[in-house]
Each structure stands twice: as C-alpha cells, then as structure tokens.
C-alpha cells in the first residue's frame, strides 16, 4: 500500500487556503514610512502564535485522577485554539516548538492530537523544539504521526522560507537535535535579503535579553531589531517561555507562552494564552497588532500566609473558600509563624479538607516556616484526667525541642486534642 503524502516534508511550495482577516482592536505599533514605500504593495496577514503545548506533560504532585484531568485540559485547550482561529479570521496557526513533551509520548496521544488539529479550519504549522526535535527518534518521524497527519498540518522540519500566502512567508528555524551549537533563529535571518512580502520568523529557545550567558544557542535580540529596521522581517514568534512575554523594544518579538499553565504563578506570570497577531506592510509603512487570547482553564497558585493566632487560621480557611473553580486549581502553600498545638489541629483540618476540594495541595517547603509550640495552657481545654493528664504534661515538657522526639511529642498532643474534641468531654 502506498504511503500517504506527508505534509511535514513539503516546504517551498506550500499554498494553503486562507480565511478573511478579522478586524482587531486599534492598539497597533506603527513604524515610520519606508524610503521605497511607493513601490510596495499593500500586505496584510492575521495568524495565531502559540507554543509549548508539551502534550504528555506530567506533574508529580498531582494524583492519578488530577493528572488525568490536567492532561485532558491540555488537549481541550488545543481545541479552543482551533475555535479561536476560526472566529478571529486567522489565516493559519504557528506552534513554535514543544508540541509534545518528549519522544516517548504514546501513539494514542499523538493520534488524539492530530485528530484535533485536523478539525482546525486553517493550516497549522508545527515547529520542532527542544522537547520534540526533528531527530531520528522523533515524534514527527514515527509511523503513527506519518500515518495520521491530516492534510492541514505541516511540520516545519527544514530550515528556510515557507510561503503561507501571497502576502506572507515563514522564516523557519527548527531544532534538529537537543543541543544546537548556534543561534538557529539568527542563522536564518542573517541569510535574508529585503522583501516586500511580510516575513514571520518562527523559532524556539531562550534569548540573550532574558537569559544572558554563554550558551551558543541563545537567540540574539540585537540583530533581530536591526532586521526590522532594515525591512528584512516583520515579526518573531518564539516558544520556550511558558508565559506571554514581549522581548526587546520593537513590539515585534514575542513568546506566546503555553496554552495551559505548567508552573506556579510565582514563576509563570501569564500562562494559558495564545497571541492573535495582525501584521501589515505597504506604502504607508508597517504595523503590528498583538492581542493575547485566553484558552487555558487551570491555575497553579502559590500562597503565602502568616499565622500567629486562631484568627489567622480562620482567615486562611476563608481565603481558600474564596478561590473559584477549585477542581482546576493546584495550590502551593507557604505558612509562616508560630501557633499552638490546638491551633495546629484546626489548621490540619483545613488543609486536609482542601486536599479534597482542590486538584492538589502541597506545602511550599522553600518558604514554609511554621513553628508549633506547646505549653501547659494548651492542655487545660482538653478535659484530661488521671493518667491522660499526667501523660499530657510530660508531652508538653518534651515538645519544646527541635529534635524528632519533640516533633513526636507535638504530634501526640495534637492527637489528644483531636480525641478530646471528638469525645466532647473528659479523657482519662
């Protein structure tokens, strides 16, 4: 049986069907007119810029049920990207690297992904990144991908220029292995001559502006800014950072961020979005309009809370109660302060309840500094008599240290507090 045509191997003569461009909010950045502007035809293109789907990603702090829901959400976000493409009038979608978490993803996940992409009403261009490079063992060379790849999906496996419409072309910088020794984006841009067609650079990786260092693969921002001034390129679509991020001063270099959150909000400021981009070029100069569109639904929230009293414990419970959509929220909680054994019992009740209400709850060990102390006043309300009262007094004496014995003593006192609360009376 003959193999089906493989879109991932075609580059120079791609001519996809286009949809009419939609009108966007008037927040464009306008360049000054070009010296040879009179000779330039009017060009316009609208597309969606996304990246870092990392389908197949797992998070160790999620239970099996939560992980299943999270994985499904990442695929659901891909569907919403297709809906946004259709409603915005985008002519195509570019995914700037790391479509998949790694080469070990299952045939089932590959198939489910391609089924969703096949439902897009516009062409989709997938760039291999550092998680899914176009190497011999890569996802894109797998039998499943080659067999299931729909006609509207193209893998940008070969560096160079890909025509996407009469008005625009992509400048492609894919990863062919996990450790490039050069600036892949800069290498492609350096080879370009001026053109009256809109050029969109599609790349992946860290930049020297945000992650300075000696890594030879860093994308250099200075030459890209100069390429805008020299009429060489119009926009640089990047993947690698998981938050929406503008780089440089031109308003034309962007990371789209991941389609669904991958880390806590102290690390990722704006995940879960894609970028709707409209570019024009013509006699009056050129414009760029970049609008984030929310497609993600999960939240990874890092919470710090000071606790020095029972009132502070109650405030934490109210704070957790007010968080919406709890089944799609992962909490990282840092508690700071000093509380009594009785207050700690109430705190643990609140945290145990939160585990059942939220997708996941974990203590933020790097910032957690909560001390539980015990004294004689703690046991007066326990209603203890006889041997139990004597044992509690001994535990209070042992609980003042920082060693394992002290921690065990505090745990025993907490157990006594819970038993006393359940019994509603004296324990002897």
Short mmCIF file of C-alpha atoms in Angstrom, two decimals:
data_model
loop_
_atom_site.label_atom_id
_atom_site.label_comp_id
_atom_site.label_asym_id
_atom_site.label_seq_id
_atom_site.Cartn_x
_atom_site.Cartn_y
_atom_site.Cartn_z
CA UNK A 1 0.00 0.00 0.00
CA UNK A 2 1.40 3.43 -0.91
CA UNK A 3 2.27 5.79 1.89
CA UNK A 4 0.06 8.90 2.19
CA UNK A 5 1.51 12.26 1.24
CA UNK A 6 3.38 13.70 4.21
CA UNK A 7 2.88 17.42 4.79
CA UNK A 8 5.85 17.59 7.10
CA UNK A 9 8.24 17.07 4.18
CA UNK A 10 6.95 19.91 1.95
CA UNK A 11 8.31 23.40 2.38
CA UNK A 12 8.86 25.62 -0.63
CA UNK A 13 5.55 25.42 -2.44
CA UNK A 14 3.00 25.33 0.39
CA UNK A 15 -0.03 27.39 -0.65
CA UNK A 16 -2.80 26.85 1.94
CA UNK A 17 -6.31 28.20 1.70
CA UNK A 18 -6.76 31.39 3.67
CA UNK A 19 -9.61 32.91 5.61
CA UNK A 20 -10.52 36.64 5.58
CA UNK A 21 -8.65 38.63 8.20
CA UNK A 22 -10.75 39.94 11.07
CA UNK A 23 -10.68 43.49 12.42
CA UNK A 24 -8.78 43.85 15.68
CA UNK A 25 -8.55 46.42 18.47
CA UNK A 26 -6.68 49.58 17.41
CA UNK A 27 -3.56 49.09 19.53
CA UNK A 28 -1.08 48.72 16.68
CA UNK A 29 2.54 49.81 16.81
CA UNK A 30 3.26 51.81 13.66
CA UNK A 31 6.67 52.10 12.04
CA UNK A 32 7.78 55.18 10.13
CA UNK A 33 7.33 55.06 6.34
CA UNK A 34 9.92 53.20 4.35
CA UNK A 35 12.18 55.02 1.85
CA UNK A 36 10.93 52.87 -1.04
CA UNK A 37 7.34 52.71 0.21
CA UNK A 38 5.75 53.92 -3.02
CA UNK A 39 6.75 50.72 -4.78
CA UNK A 40 5.41 48.39 -2.11
CA UNK A 41 2.06 46.58 -2.49
CA UNK A 42 -0.33 46.52 0.45
CA UNK A 43 0.16 43.34 2.51
CA UNK A 44 -1.83 42.05 5.49
CA UNK A 45 -1.89 38.82 7.47
CA UNK A 46 -3.60 37.63 10.66
CA UNK A 47 -2.47 34.44 12.40
CA UNK A 48 -2.33 32.76 15.79
CA UNK A 49 1.00 32.35 17.57
CA UNK A 50 1.21 29.57 20.18
CA UNK A 51 3.89 27.26 21.59
CA UNK A 52 4.93 24.86 24.34
CA UNK A 53 1.85 22.66 24.37
CA UNK A 54 4.07 19.87 25.77
CA UNK A 55 1.27 17.36 25.42
CA UNK A 56 2.03 14.37 27.64
CA UNK A 57 3.42 16.52 30.47
CA UNK A 58 3.01 15.11 33.98
CA UNK A 59 3.28 16.78 37.38
CA UNK A 60 4.46 14.66 40.31
CA UNK A 61 2.29 16.45 42.86
CA UNK A 62 -0.93 15.51 41.04
CA UNK A 63 -2.86 12.40 41.99
CA UNK A 64 -3.78 9.95 39.24
CA UNK A 65 -7.27 11.46 38.92
CA UNK A 66 -5.96 15.03 38.89
CA UNK A 67 -3.26 14.16 36.35
CA UNK A 68 -5.88 12.64 34.06
CA UNK A 69 -8.00 15.80 34.28
CA UNK A 70 -4.95 18.03 33.73
CA UNK A 71 -3.84 16.06 30.65
CA UNK A 72 -7.34 16.28 29.21
CA UNK A 73 -7.38 20.04 29.84
CA UNK A 74 -4.19 20.50 27.83
CA UNK A 75 -5.83 18.79 24.85
CA UNK A 76 -9.06 20.73 25.36
CA UNK A 77 -7.07 23.96 25.15
CA UNK A 78 -5.84 22.88 21.72
CA UNK A 79 -9.47 22.57 20.62
CA UNK A 80 -10.13 26.12 21.85
CA UNK A 81 -7.19 27.35 19.77
CA UNK A 82 -8.94 25.95 16.71
CA UNK A 83 -12.16 27.72 17.67
CA UNK A 84 -10.24 30.98 18.15
CA UNK A 85 -8.58 30.59 14.76
CA UNK A 86 -11.95 30.28 13.08
CA UNK A 87 -13.59 33.17 14.96
CA UNK A 88 -10.67 35.59 14.57
CA UNK A 89 -10.27 35.24 10.83
CA UNK A 90 -6.73 33.91 11.29
CA UNK A 91 -5.19 32.56 8.10
CA UNK A 92 -3.05 29.96 9.88
CA UNK A 93 -1.65 28.86 13.24
CA UNK A 94 2.04 28.53 14.11
CA UNK A 95 3.12 26.36 17.08
CA UNK A 96 6.65 27.44 17.94
CA UNK A 97 8.17 24.28 19.36
CA UNK A 98 7.49 21.63 22.00
CA UNK A 99 4.16 20.39 20.73
CA UNK A 100 4.88 17.17 22.64
CA UNK A 101 6.59 16.66 25.99
CA UNK A 102 9.12 14.20 24.55
CA UNK A 103 9.59 11.36 22.07
CA UNK A 104 8.09 8.80 24.46
CA UNK A 105 4.50 10.03 24.17
CA UNK A 106 2.02 7.32 23.30
CA UNK A 107 0.56 6.59 19.89
CA UNK A 108 -2.83 7.29 21.47
CA UNK A 109 -1.82 10.83 22.46
CA UNK A 110 -0.30 11.51 19.03
CA UNK A 111 -3.49 10.32 17.36
CA UNK A 112 -5.74 12.37 19.65
CA UNK A 113 -3.65 15.46 18.98
CA UNK A 114 -3.73 15.04 15.22
CA UNK A 115 -7.47 14.39 15.29
CA UNK A 116 -7.96 17.75 16.99
CA UNK A 117 -5.63 19.55 14.60
CA UNK A 118 -7.47 18.02 11.67
CA UNK A 119 -10.62 19.83 12.85
CA UNK A 120 -8.95 23.25 12.52
CA UNK A 121 -10.37 25.26 9.63
CA UNK A 122 -6.97 26.75 8.78
CA UNK A 123 -3.45 25.38 8.15
CA UNK A 124 -1.36 24.55 11.22
CA UNK A 125 2.46 24.74 11.20
CA UNK A 126 4.35 22.77 13.86
CA UNK A 127 7.96 23.71 14.66
CA UNK A 128 10.16 21.05 16.33
CA UNK A 129 11.63 22.39 19.59
CA UNK A 130 13.99 21.16 22.29
CA UNK A 131 11.42 18.72 23.73
CA UNK A 132 10.45 17.29 20.34
CA UNK A 133 13.37 17.92 17.95
CA UNK A 134 13.26 16.56 14.42
CA UNK A 135 15.82 13.81 15.00
CA UNK A 136 15.89 10.16 14.02
CA UNK A 137 13.88 9.05 17.06
CA UNK A 138 11.48 11.98 16.97
CA UNK A 139 7.71 12.03 17.23
CA UNK A 140 7.36 13.52 13.78
CA UNK A 141 9.17 10.59 12.14
CA UNK A 142 7.07 8.00 13.95
CA UNK A 143 4.78 5.73 11.96
CA UNK A 144 1.78 6.98 13.94
CA UNK A 145 2.43 10.61 13.12
CA UNK A 146 3.24 9.96 9.48
CA UNK A 147 0.10 7.89 9.02
CA UNK A 148 -2.31 10.08 10.97
CA UNK A 149 -1.09 13.55 9.99
CA UNK A 150 -4.03 15.49 8.46
CA UNK A 151 -3.71 17.50 5.27
CA UNK A 152 -3.84 20.89 7.01
CA UNK A 153 -0.83 20.15 9.28
CA UNK A 154 2.75 20.86 8.22
CA UNK A 155 5.83 20.11 10.31
CA UNK A 156 8.45 22.80 9.77
CA UNK A 157 11.34 20.37 9.81
CA UNK A 158 13.60 22.08 7.29
CA UNK A 159 15.23 25.50 7.93
CA UNK A 160 14.40 28.17 5.39
CA UNK A 161 11.42 30.02 3.95
CA UNK A 162 7.88 28.64 3.70
CA UNK A 163 5.28 30.57 1.73
CA UNK A 164 1.95 30.68 3.57
CA UNK A 165 0.01 33.15 1.41
CA UNK A 166 0.51 35.70 -1.36
CA UNK A 167 1.26 38.27 1.34
CA UNK A 168 3.34 36.36 3.88
CA UNK A 169 6.03 33.74 4.41
CA UNK A 170 7.56 31.99 7.39
CA UNK A 171 11.28 32.03 8.18
CA UNK A 172 11.74 28.66 9.86
CA UNK A 173 14.36 27.72 12.48
CA UNK A 174 13.58 24.18 13.75
CA UNK A 175 15.57 22.13 16.24
CA UNK A 176 17.09 19.02 14.67
CA UNK A 177 18.59 17.85 17.97
CA UNK A 178 18.51 18.83 21.64
CA UNK A 179 21.79 20.76 21.83
CA UNK A 180 22.30 23.23 18.96
CA UNK A 181 25.65 24.99 18.88
CA UNK A 182 24.45 28.18 17.25
CA UNK A 183 21.66 30.76 17.29
CA UNK A 184 19.24 28.94 14.99
CA UNK A 185 16.99 31.98 14.53
CA UNK A 186 19.87 34.35 13.85
CA UNK A 187 21.39 31.97 11.31
CA UNK A 188 18.22 32.06 9.21
CA UNK A 189 17.68 35.81 9.46
CA UNK A 190 21.30 36.53 8.51
CA UNK A 191 20.72 34.84 5.14
CA UNK A 192 17.74 37.00 4.15
CA UNK A 193 17.55 39.87 1.71
CA UNK A 194 14.84 42.56 1.88
CA UNK A 195 11.41 41.54 0.61
CA UNK A 196 8.07 43.27 0.12
CA UNK A 197 6.30 40.17 1.49
CA UNK A 198 5.53 40.02 5.22
CA UNK A 199 8.03 37.75 6.98
CA UNK A 200 7.29 35.92 10.21
CA UNK A 201 10.25 34.26 11.92
CA UNK A 202 9.26 31.05 13.71
CA UNK A 203 11.76 29.94 16.36
CA UNK A 204 12.27 28.38 19.76
CA UNK A 205 14.68 28.90 22.64
CA UNK A 206 15.98 31.36 25.21
CA UNK A 207 17.14 34.87 24.31
CA UNK A 208 20.23 36.77 25.36
CA UNK A 209 17.99 39.60 26.60
CA UNK A 210 16.16 37.47 29.18
CA UNK A 211 18.68 34.69 29.87
CA UNK A 212 22.16 36.15 29.32
CA UNK A 213 25.01 33.67 29.37
CA UNK A 214 27.45 31.73 27.25
CA UNK A 215 25.01 29.23 25.71
CA UNK A 216 25.70 29.36 21.95
CA UNK A 217 22.06 28.60 21.14
CA UNK A 218 20.75 31.83 22.73
CA UNK A 219 18.67 33.91 20.33
CA UNK A 220 20.37 37.31 19.94
CA UNK A 221 17.85 40.14 20.10
CA UNK A 222 20.01 43.00 18.79
CA UNK A 223 20.38 41.63 15.23
CA UNK A 224 16.65 40.92 15.08
CA UNK A 225 15.81 44.51 15.99
CA UNK A 226 18.17 45.66 13.26
CA UNK A 227 16.49 43.30 10.80
CA UNK A 228 13.17 45.05 11.49
CA UNK A 229 14.77 48.41 10.76
CA UNK A 230 16.29 47.05 7.53
CA UNK A 231 12.91 45.78 6.24
CA UNK A 232 14.09 42.17 6.43
CA UNK A 233 11.49 40.71 8.83
CA UNK A 234 8.22 41.81 10.44
CA UNK A 235 7.65 39.59 13.49
CA UNK A 236 9.48 36.96 15.54
CA UNK A 237 7.27 34.23 17.01
CA UNK A 238 9.12 32.35 19.75
CA UNK A 239 8.49 29.38 22.00
CA UNK A 240 10.26 28.24 25.19
CA UNK A 241 8.99 30.59 27.90
CA UNK A 242 5.61 29.49 29.27
CA UNK A 243 4.26 33.00 29.94
CA UNK A 244 3.24 35.64 27.43
CA UNK A 245 6.39 37.78 27.14
CA UNK A 246 7.41 40.65 24.90
CA UNK A 247 11.15 40.92 24.23
CA UNK A 248 13.08 43.99 23.09
CA UNK A 249 11.74 47.44 22.24
CA UNK A 250 10.15 46.94 18.85
CA UNK A 251 6.91 45.26 19.96
CA UNK A 252 7.62 42.58 17.34
CA UNK A 253 9.38 39.81 19.31
CA UNK A 254 7.07 37.70 21.46
CA UNK A 255 6.80 34.47 23.39
CA UNK A 256 3.21 33.26 23.33
CA UNK A 257 3.52 31.15 26.48
CA UNK A 258 1.96 27.73 26.99
CA UNK A 259 -1.68 27.06 26.16
CA UNK A 260 -2.24 25.76 29.70
CA UNK A 261 -0.39 26.53 32.94
CA UNK A 262 2.69 24.42 33.74
CA UNK A 263 4.08 26.07 36.89
CA UNK A 264 3.01 28.18 39.86
CA UNK A 265 2.17 31.85 39.45
CA UNK A 266 5.33 32.97 41.22
CA UNK A 267 7.17 31.51 38.20
CA UNK A 268 4.67 31.87 35.35
CA UNK A 269 3.05 35.29 35.36
CA UNK A 270 0.75 34.85 32.35
CA UNK A 271 0.31 31.29 31.09
CA UNK A 272 -2.72 29.83 29.37
CA UNK A 273 -2.89 32.27 26.45
CA UNK A 274 -2.18 32.43 22.75
CA UNK A 275 -1.38 35.51 20.67
CA UNK A 276 -3.56 36.80 17.87
CA UNK A 277 -1.25 38.74 15.56
CA UNK A 278 -2.06 41.05 12.65
CA UNK A 279 0.75 42.45 10.52
CA UNK A 280 0.54 44.93 7.67
CA UNK A 281 3.12 46.26 5.26
CA UNK A 282 2.63 48.75 2.46
CA UNK A 283 3.11 52.25 1.07
CA UNK A 284 2.47 53.91 4.44
CA UNK A 285 4.84 51.67 6.40
CA UNK A 286 4.06 48.67 8.58
CA UNK A 287 2.07 47.87 11.70
CA UNK A 288 1.90 45.08 14.25
CA UNK A 289 -1.05 44.29 16.50
CA UNK A 290 -0.57 41.59 19.16
CA UNK A 291 -3.54 40.56 21.33
CA UNK A 292 -3.39 37.78 23.97
CA UNK A 293 -6.36 35.40 23.95
CA UNK A 294 -7.05 33.23 26.97
CA UNK A 295 -7.53 29.50 26.24
CA UNK A 296 -6.29 27.83 29.46
CA UNK A 297 -8.57 26.99 32.39
CA UNK A 298 -6.27 25.70 35.14
CA UNK A 299 -4.47 27.74 37.82
CA UNK A 300 -1.34 26.87 39.78
CA UNK A 301 -1.41 29.29 42.72
CA UNK A 302 1.39 29.92 45.24
CA UNK A 303 0.02 31.23 48.55
CA UNK A 304 1.92 32.71 51.49
CA UNK A 305 0.01 33.11 54.74
CA UNK A 306 1.17 34.40 58.13
CA UNK A 307 -0.28 32.60 61.13
CA UNK A 308 0.17 33.72 64.73
CA UNK A 309 -3.30 33.11 66.18
CA UNK A 310 -6.54 31.22 65.81
CA UNK A 311 -7.92 34.19 63.88
CA UNK A 312 -5.16 33.82 61.30
CA UNK A 313 -6.04 30.15 60.91
CA UNK A 314 -9.67 31.12 60.27
CA UNK A 315 -8.51 33.74 57.76
CA UNK A 316 -6.69 31.03 55.81
CA UNK A 317 -9.88 28.97 55.62
CA UNK A 318 -11.81 31.99 54.31
CA UNK A 319 -9.05 32.69 51.80
CA UNK A 320 -9.23 29.14 50.44
CA UNK A 321 -13.04 29.24 50.35
CA UNK A 322 -12.96 32.30 48.08
CA UNK A 323 -10.84 30.63 45.37
CA UNK A 324 -13.12 29.74 42.43
CA UNK A 325 -13.14 26.61 40.27
CA UNK A 326 -11.24 24.60 42.89
CA UNK A 327 -11.16 21.34 40.94
CA UNK A 328 -8.85 23.02 38.42
CA UNK A 329 -6.61 24.78 40.94
CA UNK A 330 -3.31 23.43 42.26
CA UNK A 331 -2.18 25.12 45.48
CA UNK A 332 1.33 25.57 46.84
CA UNK A 333 1.02 26.85 50.39
CA UNK A 334 3.73 28.50 52.50
CA UNK A 335 2.77 29.06 56.14
CA UNK A 336 4.86 31.33 58.34
CA UNK A 337 4.53 31.99 62.05
CA UNK A 338 4.08 30.33 65.44
CA UNK A 339 0.94 28.56 66.60
CA UNK A 340 -0.20 26.38 69.47
CA UNK A 341 -0.93 22.68 69.29
CA UNK A 342 -4.68 23.36 69.39
CA UNK A 343 -4.42 25.87 66.53
CA UNK A 344 -2.34 23.40 64.57
CA UNK A 345 -5.09 20.79 64.90
CA UNK A 346 -7.55 23.22 63.32
CA UNK A 347 -5.02 24.12 60.63
CA UNK A 348 -4.54 20.48 59.69
CA UNK A 349 -8.31 20.04 59.44
CA UNK A 350 -8.45 22.93 56.98
CA UNK A 351 -5.57 21.61 54.89
CA UNK A 352 -6.96 18.07 54.85
CA UNK A 353 -10.30 19.43 53.61
CA UNK A 354 -8.51 21.47 50.95
CA UNK A 355 -6.87 18.34 49.58
CA UNK A 356 -10.34 17.01 48.77
CA UNK A 357 -11.58 20.29 47.32
CA UNK A 358 -8.67 21.31 45.09
CA UNK A 359 -6.89 19.49 42.26
CA UNK A 360 -3.84 19.29 44.53
CA UNK A 361 -2.39 20.95 47.64
CA UNK A 362 1.24 20.83 48.68
CA UNK A 363 3.36 22.70 51.22
CA UNK A 364 5.86 25.13 49.76
CA UNK A 365 8.87 23.86 51.66
CA UNK A 366 11.30 26.51 50.40
CA UNK A 367 9.23 29.27 52.04
CA UNK A 368 7.38 27.35 54.76
CA UNK A 369 8.39 28.36 58.30
CA UNK A 370 5.63 27.41 60.69
CA UNK A 371 6.53 26.51 64.28
CA UNK A 372 4.13 24.62 66.53
CA UNK A 373 4.74 25.21 70.23
CA UNK A 374 3.19 23.60 73.31
CA UNK A 375 2.76 24.76 76.90
CA UNK A 376 0.63 23.87 79.87
CA UNK A 377 -2.18 26.19 78.78
CA UNK A 378 -2.71 24.04 75.69
CA UNK A 379 -3.91 21.05 77.67
CA UNK A 380 -6.28 22.80 80.06
CA UNK A 381 -9.05 22.69 77.49
CA UNK A 382 -8.56 19.02 76.69
CA UNK A 383 -10.60 17.89 79.71
CA UNK A 384 -7.95 15.31 80.65
CA UNK A 385 -7.93 13.42 83.96
CA UNK A 386 -5.69 10.95 85.71
CA UNK A 387 -3.08 9.19 83.62
CA UNK A 388 -4.05 11.07 80.46
CA UNK A 389 -3.48 14.44 82.18
CA UNK A 390 -0.12 13.27 83.55
CA UNK A 391 0.93 11.99 80.10
CA UNK A 392 -0.07 15.30 78.50
CA UNK A 393 2.07 17.25 80.99
CA UNK A 394 5.07 15.07 80.14
CA UNK A 395 4.44 15.56 76.42
CA UNK A 396 4.37 19.35 76.89
CA UNK A 397 7.81 19.16 78.52
CA UNK A 398 9.19 17.06 75.64
CA UNK A 399 7.55 19.17 72.90
CA UNK A 400 9.72 22.22 73.43
CA UNK A 401 12.73 20.97 71.45
CA UNK A 402 13.53 20.74 67.75
CA UNK A 403 14.56 17.09 67.54
CA UNK A 404 12.50 14.12 66.42
CA UNK A 405 11.35 13.39 69.96
CA UNK A 406 9.90 16.91 70.27
CA UNK A 407 8.11 16.55 66.95
CA UNK A 408 6.68 13.21 68.08
CA UNK A 409 5.51 14.78 71.33
CA UNK A 410 3.74 17.60 69.48
CA UNK A 411 2.07 15.03 67.25
CA UNK A 412 0.87 13.13 70.31
CA UNK A 413 -0.52 16.31 71.83
CA UNK A 414 -2.33 17.06 68.57
CA UNK A 415 -3.85 13.57 68.69
CA UNK A 416 -5.02 14.17 72.25
CA UNK A 417 -6.60 17.44 71.15
CA UNK A 418 -8.49 15.71 68.35
CA UNK A 419 -9.67 12.90 70.64
CA UNK A 420 -10.82 15.41 73.20
CA UNK A 421 -12.72 17.38 70.55
CA UNK A 422 -14.41 14.23 69.23
CA UNK A 423 -15.30 13.00 72.69
CA UNK A 424 -16.81 16.27 73.76
CA UNK A 425 -15.71 15.69 77.34
CA UNK A 426 -13.03 14.42 79.66
CA UNK A 427 -10.42 11.81 78.68
CA UNK A 428 -8.85 9.71 81.41
#
